[in-house]
PDB file of C-alpha atoms in Angstrom:
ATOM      1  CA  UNK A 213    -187.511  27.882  32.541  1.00 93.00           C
ATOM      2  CA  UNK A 214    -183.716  28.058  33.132  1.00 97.00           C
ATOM      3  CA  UNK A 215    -181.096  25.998  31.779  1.00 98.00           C
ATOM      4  CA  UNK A 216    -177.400  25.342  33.550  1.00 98.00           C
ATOM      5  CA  UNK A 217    -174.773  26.724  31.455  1.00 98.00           C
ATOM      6  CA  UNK A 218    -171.162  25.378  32.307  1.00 98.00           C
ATOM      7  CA  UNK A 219    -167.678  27.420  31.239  1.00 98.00           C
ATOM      8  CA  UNK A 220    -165.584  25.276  28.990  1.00 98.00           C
ATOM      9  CA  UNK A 221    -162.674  27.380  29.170  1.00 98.00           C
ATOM     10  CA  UNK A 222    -161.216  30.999  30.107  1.00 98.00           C
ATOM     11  CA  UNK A 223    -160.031  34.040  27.734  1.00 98.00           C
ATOM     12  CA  UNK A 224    -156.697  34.733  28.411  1.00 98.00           C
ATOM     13  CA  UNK A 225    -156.237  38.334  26.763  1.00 96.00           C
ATOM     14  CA  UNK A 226    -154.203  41.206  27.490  1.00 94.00           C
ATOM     15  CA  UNK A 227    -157.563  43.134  27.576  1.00 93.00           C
ATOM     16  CA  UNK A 228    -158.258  43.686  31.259  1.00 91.00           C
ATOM     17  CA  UNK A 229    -159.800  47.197  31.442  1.00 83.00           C
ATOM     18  CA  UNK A 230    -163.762  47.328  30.922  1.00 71.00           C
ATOM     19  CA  UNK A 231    -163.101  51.219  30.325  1.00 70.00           C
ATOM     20  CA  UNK A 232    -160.316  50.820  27.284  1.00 68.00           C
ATOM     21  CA  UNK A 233    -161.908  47.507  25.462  1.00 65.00           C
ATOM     22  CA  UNK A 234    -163.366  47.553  21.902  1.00 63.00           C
ATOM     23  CA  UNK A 235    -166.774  47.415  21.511  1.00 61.00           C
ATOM     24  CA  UNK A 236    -166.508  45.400  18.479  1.00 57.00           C
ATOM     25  CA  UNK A 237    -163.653  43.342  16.700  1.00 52.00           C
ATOM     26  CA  UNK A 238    -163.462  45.792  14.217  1.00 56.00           C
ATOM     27  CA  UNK A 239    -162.151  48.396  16.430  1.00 61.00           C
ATOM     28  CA  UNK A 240    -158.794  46.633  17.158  1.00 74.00           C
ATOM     29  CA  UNK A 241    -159.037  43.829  19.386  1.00 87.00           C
ATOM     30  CA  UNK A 242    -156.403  41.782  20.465  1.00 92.00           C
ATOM     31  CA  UNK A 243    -155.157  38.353  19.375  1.00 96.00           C
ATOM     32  CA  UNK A 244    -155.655  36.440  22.681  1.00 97.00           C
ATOM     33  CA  UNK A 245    -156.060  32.612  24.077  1.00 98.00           C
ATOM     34  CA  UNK A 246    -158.590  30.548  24.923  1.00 98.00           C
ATOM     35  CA  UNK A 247    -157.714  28.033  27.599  1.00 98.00           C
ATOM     36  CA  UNK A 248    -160.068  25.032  27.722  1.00 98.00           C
ATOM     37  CA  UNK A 249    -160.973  23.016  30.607  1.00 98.00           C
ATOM     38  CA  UNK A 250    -159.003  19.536  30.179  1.00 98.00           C
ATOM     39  CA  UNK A 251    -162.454  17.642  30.458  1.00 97.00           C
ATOM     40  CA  UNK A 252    -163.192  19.008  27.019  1.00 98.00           C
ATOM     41  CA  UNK A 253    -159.983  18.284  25.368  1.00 98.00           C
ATOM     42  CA  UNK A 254    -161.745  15.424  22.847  1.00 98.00           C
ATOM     43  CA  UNK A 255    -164.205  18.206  20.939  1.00 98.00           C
ATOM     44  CA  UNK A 256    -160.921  20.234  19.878  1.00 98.00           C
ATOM     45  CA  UNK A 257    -159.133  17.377  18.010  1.00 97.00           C
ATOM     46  CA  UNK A 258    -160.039  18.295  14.326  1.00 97.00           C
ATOM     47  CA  UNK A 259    -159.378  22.494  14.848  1.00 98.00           C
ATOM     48  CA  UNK A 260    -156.309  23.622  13.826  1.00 98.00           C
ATOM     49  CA  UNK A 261    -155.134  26.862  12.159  1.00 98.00           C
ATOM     50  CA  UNK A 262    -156.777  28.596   9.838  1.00 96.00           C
ATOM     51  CA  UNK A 263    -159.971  27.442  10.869  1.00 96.00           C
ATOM     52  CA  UNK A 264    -163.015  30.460  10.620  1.00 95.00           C
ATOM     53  CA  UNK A 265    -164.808  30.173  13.865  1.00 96.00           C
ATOM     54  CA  UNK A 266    -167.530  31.629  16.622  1.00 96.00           C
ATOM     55  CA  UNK A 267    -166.130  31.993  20.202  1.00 97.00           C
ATOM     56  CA  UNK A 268    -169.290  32.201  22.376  1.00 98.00           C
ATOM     57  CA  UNK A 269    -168.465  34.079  25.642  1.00 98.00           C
ATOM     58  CA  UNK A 270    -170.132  34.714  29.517  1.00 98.00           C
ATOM     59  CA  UNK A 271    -170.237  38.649  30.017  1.00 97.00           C
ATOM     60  CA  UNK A 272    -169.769  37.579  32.974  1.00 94.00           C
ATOM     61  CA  UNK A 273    -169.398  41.986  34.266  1.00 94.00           C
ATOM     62  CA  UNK A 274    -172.629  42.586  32.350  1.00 95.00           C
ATOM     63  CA  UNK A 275    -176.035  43.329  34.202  1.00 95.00           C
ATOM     64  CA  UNK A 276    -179.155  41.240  32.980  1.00 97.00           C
ATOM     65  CA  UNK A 277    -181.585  43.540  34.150  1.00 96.00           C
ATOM     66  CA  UNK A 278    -181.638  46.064  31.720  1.00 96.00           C
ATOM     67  CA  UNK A 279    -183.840  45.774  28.761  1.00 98.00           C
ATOM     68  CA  UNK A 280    -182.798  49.454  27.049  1.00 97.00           C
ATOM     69  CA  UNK A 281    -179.606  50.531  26.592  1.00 95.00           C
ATOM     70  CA  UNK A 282    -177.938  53.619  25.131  1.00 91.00           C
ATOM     71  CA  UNK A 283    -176.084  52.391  21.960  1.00 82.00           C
ATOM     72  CA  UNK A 284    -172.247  52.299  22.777  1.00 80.00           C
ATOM     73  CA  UNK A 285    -173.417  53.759  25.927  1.00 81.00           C
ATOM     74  CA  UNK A 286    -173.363  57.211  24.848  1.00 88.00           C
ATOM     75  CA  UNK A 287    -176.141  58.654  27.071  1.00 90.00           C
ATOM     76  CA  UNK A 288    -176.490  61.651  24.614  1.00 93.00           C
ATOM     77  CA  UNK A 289    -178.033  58.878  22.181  1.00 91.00           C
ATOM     78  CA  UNK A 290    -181.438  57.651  22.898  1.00 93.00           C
ATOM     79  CA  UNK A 291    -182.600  54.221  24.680  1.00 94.00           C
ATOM     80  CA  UNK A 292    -182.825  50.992  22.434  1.00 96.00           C
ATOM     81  CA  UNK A 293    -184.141  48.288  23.315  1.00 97.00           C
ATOM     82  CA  UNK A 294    -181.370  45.733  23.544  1.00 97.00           C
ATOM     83  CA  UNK A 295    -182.589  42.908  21.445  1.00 98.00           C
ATOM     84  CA  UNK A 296    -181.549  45.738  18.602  1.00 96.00           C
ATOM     85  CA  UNK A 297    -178.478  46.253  20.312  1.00 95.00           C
ATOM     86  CA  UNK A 298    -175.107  44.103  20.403  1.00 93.00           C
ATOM     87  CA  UNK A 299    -174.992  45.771  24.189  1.00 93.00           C
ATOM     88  CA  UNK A 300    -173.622  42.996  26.359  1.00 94.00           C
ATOM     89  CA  UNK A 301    -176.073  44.090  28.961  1.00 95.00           C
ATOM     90  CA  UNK A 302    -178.999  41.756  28.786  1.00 98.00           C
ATOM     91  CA  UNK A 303    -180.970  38.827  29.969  1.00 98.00           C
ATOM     92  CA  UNK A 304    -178.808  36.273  28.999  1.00 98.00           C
ATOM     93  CA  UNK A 305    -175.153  38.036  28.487  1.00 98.00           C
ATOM     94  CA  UNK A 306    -173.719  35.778  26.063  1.00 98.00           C
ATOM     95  CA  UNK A 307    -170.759  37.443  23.708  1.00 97.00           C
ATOM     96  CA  UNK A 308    -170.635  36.349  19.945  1.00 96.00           C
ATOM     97  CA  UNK A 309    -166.969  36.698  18.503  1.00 94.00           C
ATOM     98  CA  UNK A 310    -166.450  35.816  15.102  1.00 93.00           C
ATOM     99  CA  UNK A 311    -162.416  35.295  14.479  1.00 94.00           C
ATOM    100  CA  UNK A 312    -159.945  32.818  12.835  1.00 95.00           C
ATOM    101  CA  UNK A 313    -157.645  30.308  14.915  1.00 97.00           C
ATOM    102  CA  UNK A 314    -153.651  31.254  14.434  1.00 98.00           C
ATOM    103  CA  UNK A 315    -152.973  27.374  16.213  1.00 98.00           C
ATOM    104  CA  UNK A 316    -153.806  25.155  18.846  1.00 98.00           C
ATOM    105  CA  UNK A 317    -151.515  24.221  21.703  1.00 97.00           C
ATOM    106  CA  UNK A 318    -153.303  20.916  23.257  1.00 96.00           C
ATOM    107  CA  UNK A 319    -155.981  22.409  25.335  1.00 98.00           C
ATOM    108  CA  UNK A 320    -155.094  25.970  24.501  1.00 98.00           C
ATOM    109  CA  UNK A 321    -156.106  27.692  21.593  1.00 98.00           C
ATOM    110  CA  UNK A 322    -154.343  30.599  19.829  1.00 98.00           C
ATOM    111  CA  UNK A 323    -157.122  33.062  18.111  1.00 98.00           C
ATOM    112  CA  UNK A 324    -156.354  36.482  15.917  1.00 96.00           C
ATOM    113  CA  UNK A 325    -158.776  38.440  17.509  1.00 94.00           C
ATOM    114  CA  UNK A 326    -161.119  38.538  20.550  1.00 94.00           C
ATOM    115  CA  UNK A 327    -162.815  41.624  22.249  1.00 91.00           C
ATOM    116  CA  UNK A 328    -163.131  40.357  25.337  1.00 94.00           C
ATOM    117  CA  UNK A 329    -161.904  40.926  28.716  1.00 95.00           C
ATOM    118  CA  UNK A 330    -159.476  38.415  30.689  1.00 96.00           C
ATOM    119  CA  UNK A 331    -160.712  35.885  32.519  1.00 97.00           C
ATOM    120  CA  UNK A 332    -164.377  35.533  30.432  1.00 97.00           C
ATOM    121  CA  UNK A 333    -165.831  32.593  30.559  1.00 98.00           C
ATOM    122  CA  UNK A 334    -165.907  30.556  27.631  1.00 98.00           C
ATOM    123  CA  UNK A 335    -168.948  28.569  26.715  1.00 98.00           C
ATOM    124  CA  UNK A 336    -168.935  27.227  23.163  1.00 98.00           C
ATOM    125  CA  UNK A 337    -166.601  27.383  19.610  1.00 98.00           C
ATOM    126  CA  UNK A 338    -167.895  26.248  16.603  1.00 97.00           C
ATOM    127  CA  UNK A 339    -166.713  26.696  12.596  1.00 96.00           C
ATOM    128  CA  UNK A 340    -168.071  30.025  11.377  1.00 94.00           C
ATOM    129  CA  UNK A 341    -170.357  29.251   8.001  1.00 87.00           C
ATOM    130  CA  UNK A 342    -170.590  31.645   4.637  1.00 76.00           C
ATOM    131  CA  UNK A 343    -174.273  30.829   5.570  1.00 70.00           C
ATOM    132  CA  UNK A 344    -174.272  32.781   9.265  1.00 75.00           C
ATOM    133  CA  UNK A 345    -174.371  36.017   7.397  1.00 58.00           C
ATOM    134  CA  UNK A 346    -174.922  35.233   3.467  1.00 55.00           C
ATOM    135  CA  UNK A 347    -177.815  32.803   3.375  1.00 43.00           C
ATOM    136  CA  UNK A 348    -180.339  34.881   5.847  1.00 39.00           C
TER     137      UNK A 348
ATOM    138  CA  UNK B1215    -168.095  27.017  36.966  1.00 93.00           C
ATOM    139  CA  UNK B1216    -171.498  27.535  36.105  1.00 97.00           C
ATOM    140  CA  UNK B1217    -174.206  29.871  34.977  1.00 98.00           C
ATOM    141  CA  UNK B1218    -177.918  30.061  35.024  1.00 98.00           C
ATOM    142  CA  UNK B1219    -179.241  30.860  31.517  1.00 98.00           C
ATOM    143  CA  UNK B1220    -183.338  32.104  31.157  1.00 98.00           C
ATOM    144  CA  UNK B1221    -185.247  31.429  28.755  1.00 98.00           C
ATOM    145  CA  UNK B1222    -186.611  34.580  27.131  1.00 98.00           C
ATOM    146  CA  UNK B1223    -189.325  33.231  24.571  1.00 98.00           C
ATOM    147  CA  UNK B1224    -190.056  29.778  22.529  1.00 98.00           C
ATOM    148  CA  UNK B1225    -190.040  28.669  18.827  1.00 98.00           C
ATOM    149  CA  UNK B1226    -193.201  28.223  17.131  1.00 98.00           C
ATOM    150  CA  UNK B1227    -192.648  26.427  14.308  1.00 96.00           C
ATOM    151  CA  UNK B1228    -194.021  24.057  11.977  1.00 94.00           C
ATOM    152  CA  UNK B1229    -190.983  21.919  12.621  1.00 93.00           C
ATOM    153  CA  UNK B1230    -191.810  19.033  15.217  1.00 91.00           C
ATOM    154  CA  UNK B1231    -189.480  15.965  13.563  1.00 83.00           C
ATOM    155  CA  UNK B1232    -186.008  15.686  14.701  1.00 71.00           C
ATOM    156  CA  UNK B1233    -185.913  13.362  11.315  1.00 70.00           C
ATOM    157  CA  UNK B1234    -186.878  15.640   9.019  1.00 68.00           C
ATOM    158  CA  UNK B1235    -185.821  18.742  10.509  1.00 66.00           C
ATOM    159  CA  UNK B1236    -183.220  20.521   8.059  1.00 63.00           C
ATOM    160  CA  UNK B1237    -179.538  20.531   9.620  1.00 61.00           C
ATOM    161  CA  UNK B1238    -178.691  24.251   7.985  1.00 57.00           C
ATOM    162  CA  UNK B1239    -180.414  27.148   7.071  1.00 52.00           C
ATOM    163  CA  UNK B1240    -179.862  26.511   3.584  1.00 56.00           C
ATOM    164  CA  UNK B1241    -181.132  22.925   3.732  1.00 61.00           C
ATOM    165  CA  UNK B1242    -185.166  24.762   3.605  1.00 74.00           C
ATOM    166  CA  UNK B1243    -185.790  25.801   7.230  1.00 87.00           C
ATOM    167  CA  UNK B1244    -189.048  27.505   7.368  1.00 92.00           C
ATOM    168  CA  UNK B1245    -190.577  30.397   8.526  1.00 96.00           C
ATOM    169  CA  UNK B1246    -191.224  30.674  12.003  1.00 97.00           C
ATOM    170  CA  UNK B1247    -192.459  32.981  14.867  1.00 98.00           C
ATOM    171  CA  UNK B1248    -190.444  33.210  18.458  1.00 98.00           C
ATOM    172  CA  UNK B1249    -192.896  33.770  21.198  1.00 98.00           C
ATOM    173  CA  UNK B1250    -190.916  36.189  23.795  1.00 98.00           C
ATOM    174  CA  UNK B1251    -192.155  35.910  27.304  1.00 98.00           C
ATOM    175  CA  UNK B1252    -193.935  39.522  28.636  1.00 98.00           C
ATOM    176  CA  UNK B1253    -191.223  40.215  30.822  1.00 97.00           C
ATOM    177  CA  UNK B1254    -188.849  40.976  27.696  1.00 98.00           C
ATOM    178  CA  UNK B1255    -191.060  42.866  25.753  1.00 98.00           C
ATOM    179  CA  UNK B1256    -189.320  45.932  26.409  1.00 98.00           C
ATOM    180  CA  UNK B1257    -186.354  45.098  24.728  1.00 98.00           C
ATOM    181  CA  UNK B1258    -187.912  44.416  21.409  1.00 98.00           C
ATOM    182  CA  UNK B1259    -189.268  47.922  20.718  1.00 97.00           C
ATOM    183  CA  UNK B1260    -186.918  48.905  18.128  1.00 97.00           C
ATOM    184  CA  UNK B1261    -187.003  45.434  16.154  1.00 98.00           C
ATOM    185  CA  UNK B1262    -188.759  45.627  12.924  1.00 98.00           C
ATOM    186  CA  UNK B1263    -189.401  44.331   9.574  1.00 98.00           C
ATOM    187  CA  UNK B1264    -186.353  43.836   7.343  1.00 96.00           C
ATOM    188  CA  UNK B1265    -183.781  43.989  10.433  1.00 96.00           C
ATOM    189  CA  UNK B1266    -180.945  40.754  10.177  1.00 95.00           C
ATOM    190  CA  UNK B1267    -180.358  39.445  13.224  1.00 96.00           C
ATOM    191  CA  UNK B1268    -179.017  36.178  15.093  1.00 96.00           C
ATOM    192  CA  UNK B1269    -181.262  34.451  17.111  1.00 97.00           C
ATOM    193  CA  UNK B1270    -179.779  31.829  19.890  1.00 98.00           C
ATOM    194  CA  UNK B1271    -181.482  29.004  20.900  1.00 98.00           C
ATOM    195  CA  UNK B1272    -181.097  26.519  23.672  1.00 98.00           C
ATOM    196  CA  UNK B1273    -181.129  22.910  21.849  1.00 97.00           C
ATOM    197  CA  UNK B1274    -182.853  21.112  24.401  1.00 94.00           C
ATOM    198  CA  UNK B1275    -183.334  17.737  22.844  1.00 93.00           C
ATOM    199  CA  UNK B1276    -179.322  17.404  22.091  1.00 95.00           C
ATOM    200  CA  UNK B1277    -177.072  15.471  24.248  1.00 95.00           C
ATOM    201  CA  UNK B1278    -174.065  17.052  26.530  1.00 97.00           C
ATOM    202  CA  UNK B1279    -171.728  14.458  26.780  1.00 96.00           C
ATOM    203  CA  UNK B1280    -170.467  13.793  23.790  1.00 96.00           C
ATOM    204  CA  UNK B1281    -167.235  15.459  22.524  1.00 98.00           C
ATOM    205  CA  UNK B1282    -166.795  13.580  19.059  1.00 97.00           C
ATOM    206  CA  UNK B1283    -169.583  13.109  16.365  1.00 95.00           C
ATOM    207  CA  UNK B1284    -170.385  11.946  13.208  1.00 91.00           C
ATOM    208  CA  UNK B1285    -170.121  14.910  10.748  1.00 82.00           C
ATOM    209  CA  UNK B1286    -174.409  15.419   9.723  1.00 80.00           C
ATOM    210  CA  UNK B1287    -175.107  12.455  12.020  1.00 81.00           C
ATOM    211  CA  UNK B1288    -173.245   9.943   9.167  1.00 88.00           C
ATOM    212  CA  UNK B1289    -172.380   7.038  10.949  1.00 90.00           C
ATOM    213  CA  UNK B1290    -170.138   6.296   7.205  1.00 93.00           C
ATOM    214  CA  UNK B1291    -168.035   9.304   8.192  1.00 91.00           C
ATOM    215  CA  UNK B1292    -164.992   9.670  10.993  1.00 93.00           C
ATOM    216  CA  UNK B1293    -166.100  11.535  14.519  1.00 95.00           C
ATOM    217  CA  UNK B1294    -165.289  14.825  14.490  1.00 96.00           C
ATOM    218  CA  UNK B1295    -164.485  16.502  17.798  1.00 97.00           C
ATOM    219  CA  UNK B1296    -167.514  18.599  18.366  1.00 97.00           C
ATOM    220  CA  UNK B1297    -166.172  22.263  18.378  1.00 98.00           C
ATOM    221  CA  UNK B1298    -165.258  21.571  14.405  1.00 96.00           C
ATOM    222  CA  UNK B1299    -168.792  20.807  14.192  1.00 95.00           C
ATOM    223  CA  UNK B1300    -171.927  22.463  13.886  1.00 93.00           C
ATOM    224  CA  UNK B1301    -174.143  19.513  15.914  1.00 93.00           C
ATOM    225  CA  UNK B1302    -176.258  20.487  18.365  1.00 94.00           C
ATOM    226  CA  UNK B1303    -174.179  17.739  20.472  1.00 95.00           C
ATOM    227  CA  UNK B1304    -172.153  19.883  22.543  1.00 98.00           C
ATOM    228  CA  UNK B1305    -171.180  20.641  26.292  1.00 98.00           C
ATOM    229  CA  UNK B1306    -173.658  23.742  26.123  1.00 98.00           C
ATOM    230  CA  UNK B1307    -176.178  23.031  23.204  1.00 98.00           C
ATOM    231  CA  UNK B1308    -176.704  26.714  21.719  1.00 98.00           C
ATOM    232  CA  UNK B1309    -178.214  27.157  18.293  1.00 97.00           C
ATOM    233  CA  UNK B1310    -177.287  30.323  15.914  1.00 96.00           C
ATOM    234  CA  UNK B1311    -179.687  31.199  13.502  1.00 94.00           C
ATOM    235  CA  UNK B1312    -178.819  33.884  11.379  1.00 93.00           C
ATOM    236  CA  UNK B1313    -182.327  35.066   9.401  1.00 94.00           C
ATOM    237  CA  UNK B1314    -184.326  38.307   8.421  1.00 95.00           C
ATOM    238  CA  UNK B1315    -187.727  39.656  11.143  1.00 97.00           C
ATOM    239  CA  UNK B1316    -190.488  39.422   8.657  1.00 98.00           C
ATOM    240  CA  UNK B1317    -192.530  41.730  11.386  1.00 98.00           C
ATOM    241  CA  UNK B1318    -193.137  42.037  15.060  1.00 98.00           C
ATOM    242  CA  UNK B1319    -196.893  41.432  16.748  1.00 97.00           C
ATOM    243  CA  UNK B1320    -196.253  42.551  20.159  1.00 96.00           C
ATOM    244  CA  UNK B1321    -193.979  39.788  21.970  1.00 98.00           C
ATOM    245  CA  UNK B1322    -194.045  37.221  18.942  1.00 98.00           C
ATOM    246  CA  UNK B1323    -192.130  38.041  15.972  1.00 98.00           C
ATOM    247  CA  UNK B1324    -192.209  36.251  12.426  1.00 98.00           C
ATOM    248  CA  UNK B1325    -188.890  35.463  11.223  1.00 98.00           C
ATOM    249  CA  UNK B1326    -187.550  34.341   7.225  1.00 96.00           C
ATOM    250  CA  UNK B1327    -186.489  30.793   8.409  1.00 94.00           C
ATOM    251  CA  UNK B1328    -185.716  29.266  11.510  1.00 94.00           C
ATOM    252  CA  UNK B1329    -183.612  25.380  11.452  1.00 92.00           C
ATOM    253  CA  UNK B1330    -185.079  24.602  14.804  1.00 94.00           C
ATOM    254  CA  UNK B1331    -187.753  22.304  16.595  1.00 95.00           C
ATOM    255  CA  UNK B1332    -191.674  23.877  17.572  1.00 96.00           C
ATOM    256  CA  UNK B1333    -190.907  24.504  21.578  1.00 97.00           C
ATOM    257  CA  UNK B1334    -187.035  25.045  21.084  1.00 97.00           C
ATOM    258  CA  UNK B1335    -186.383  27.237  24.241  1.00 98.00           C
ATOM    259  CA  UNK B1336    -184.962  31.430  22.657  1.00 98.00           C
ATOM    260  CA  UNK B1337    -182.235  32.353  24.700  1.00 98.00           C
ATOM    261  CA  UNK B1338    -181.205  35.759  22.968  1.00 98.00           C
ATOM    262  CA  UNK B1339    -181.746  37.816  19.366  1.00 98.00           C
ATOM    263  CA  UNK B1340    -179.254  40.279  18.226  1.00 97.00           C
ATOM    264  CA  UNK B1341    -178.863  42.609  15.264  1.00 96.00           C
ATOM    265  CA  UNK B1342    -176.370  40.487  12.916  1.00 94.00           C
ATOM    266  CA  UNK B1343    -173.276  42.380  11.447  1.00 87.00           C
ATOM    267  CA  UNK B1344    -171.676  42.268   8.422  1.00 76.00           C
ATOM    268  CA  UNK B1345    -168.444  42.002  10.058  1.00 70.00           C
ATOM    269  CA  UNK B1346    -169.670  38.917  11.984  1.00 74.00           C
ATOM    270  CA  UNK B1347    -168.272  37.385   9.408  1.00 58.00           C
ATOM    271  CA  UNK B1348    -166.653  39.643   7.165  1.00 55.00           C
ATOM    272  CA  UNK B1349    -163.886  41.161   9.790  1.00 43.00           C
ATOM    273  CA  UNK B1350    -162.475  37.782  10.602  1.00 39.00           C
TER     274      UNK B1350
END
């Protein structure tokens, strides 16, 4: 069963080097931009800054045939399988960036952190909740 | 642009009413099992009892064209534009379910609590992080 996933919007970042990105957003990513497509413009009404919120991204450069990885690719570390792993290789490569907006600019949104490349496709932002990480 | 998005298991749950189903996690979701599909099976090896992780789903009963709701489907209450929302009403309808593997039985694994439908397609699982929320 497959679904059709559509990008919303872009990551404009000055991250553009696979090589030299953080692997998490703990290890210094950038502030950086979302720009959303204009058809979209409505859902982003109510954000504004301050807000707490989950950027869900495309790895668009990641390959969805592997089902082990070496954690933080280290080869001297063994295999894991990658549903233990926050490796952005597998089946569906979809990024999970939890960060706070700085402001919104119409269709372009300002954000204090994202560790991902330029040019990432941008599928969905919603308000982060206590309960994502407290309540499980 | 567009992307094609697999699905990698189902939800088997005892959850089959829109109505009644709970609209958060901490609104009495129950426990649930995700049924992976063989080909993935691989990529769960290292998941176990007690690991917190984030399962996405692919909310296949929502609608796609709506960019404002109700906040909790209250028609008393001002539209919200969706991406200050947490409704499954959104361009691309992705769930995140933050909860705790209660143990692994080959491709199906038992999870704490799961706010989705019986059927809802699985489109990833991840280990969750502390700093998903905490490093924002």
């Amino acid at each position: 069963m497959t679904f059709e996933l559509k990008a919303i919007g872009k990551v404009s970042s000055p991250l553009t080097d696979l090589a030299a990105a953080p692997r998490q957003a703990d290890e210094g990513a950038p502030a950086a931009w979302i720009e959303f497509e204009p058809s979209v413009l409505e859902g982003l009404r109510d954000l504004k800054a301050g807000d707490d919120v989950v950027v869900l991204t495309w790895l668009d450069r990641a390959r969805r045939d592997l089902l082990s990885v070496h954690p933080r690719g280290d080869a001297s570390r063994p295999p894991e399988g990658v549903f233990s792993t926050r490796a952005p290789h597998r089946p569906n490569p979809i990024g999970l960036h939890y960060t706070k907006v700085l402001g919104v600019d119409g269709a372009r949104v300002h954000l204090a952190s994202l560790e991902a490349l330029d040019g990432t496709p941008v599928i969905d932002l919603k308000p982060a909740l206590a309960a994502d990480v407290a309540q499980r």
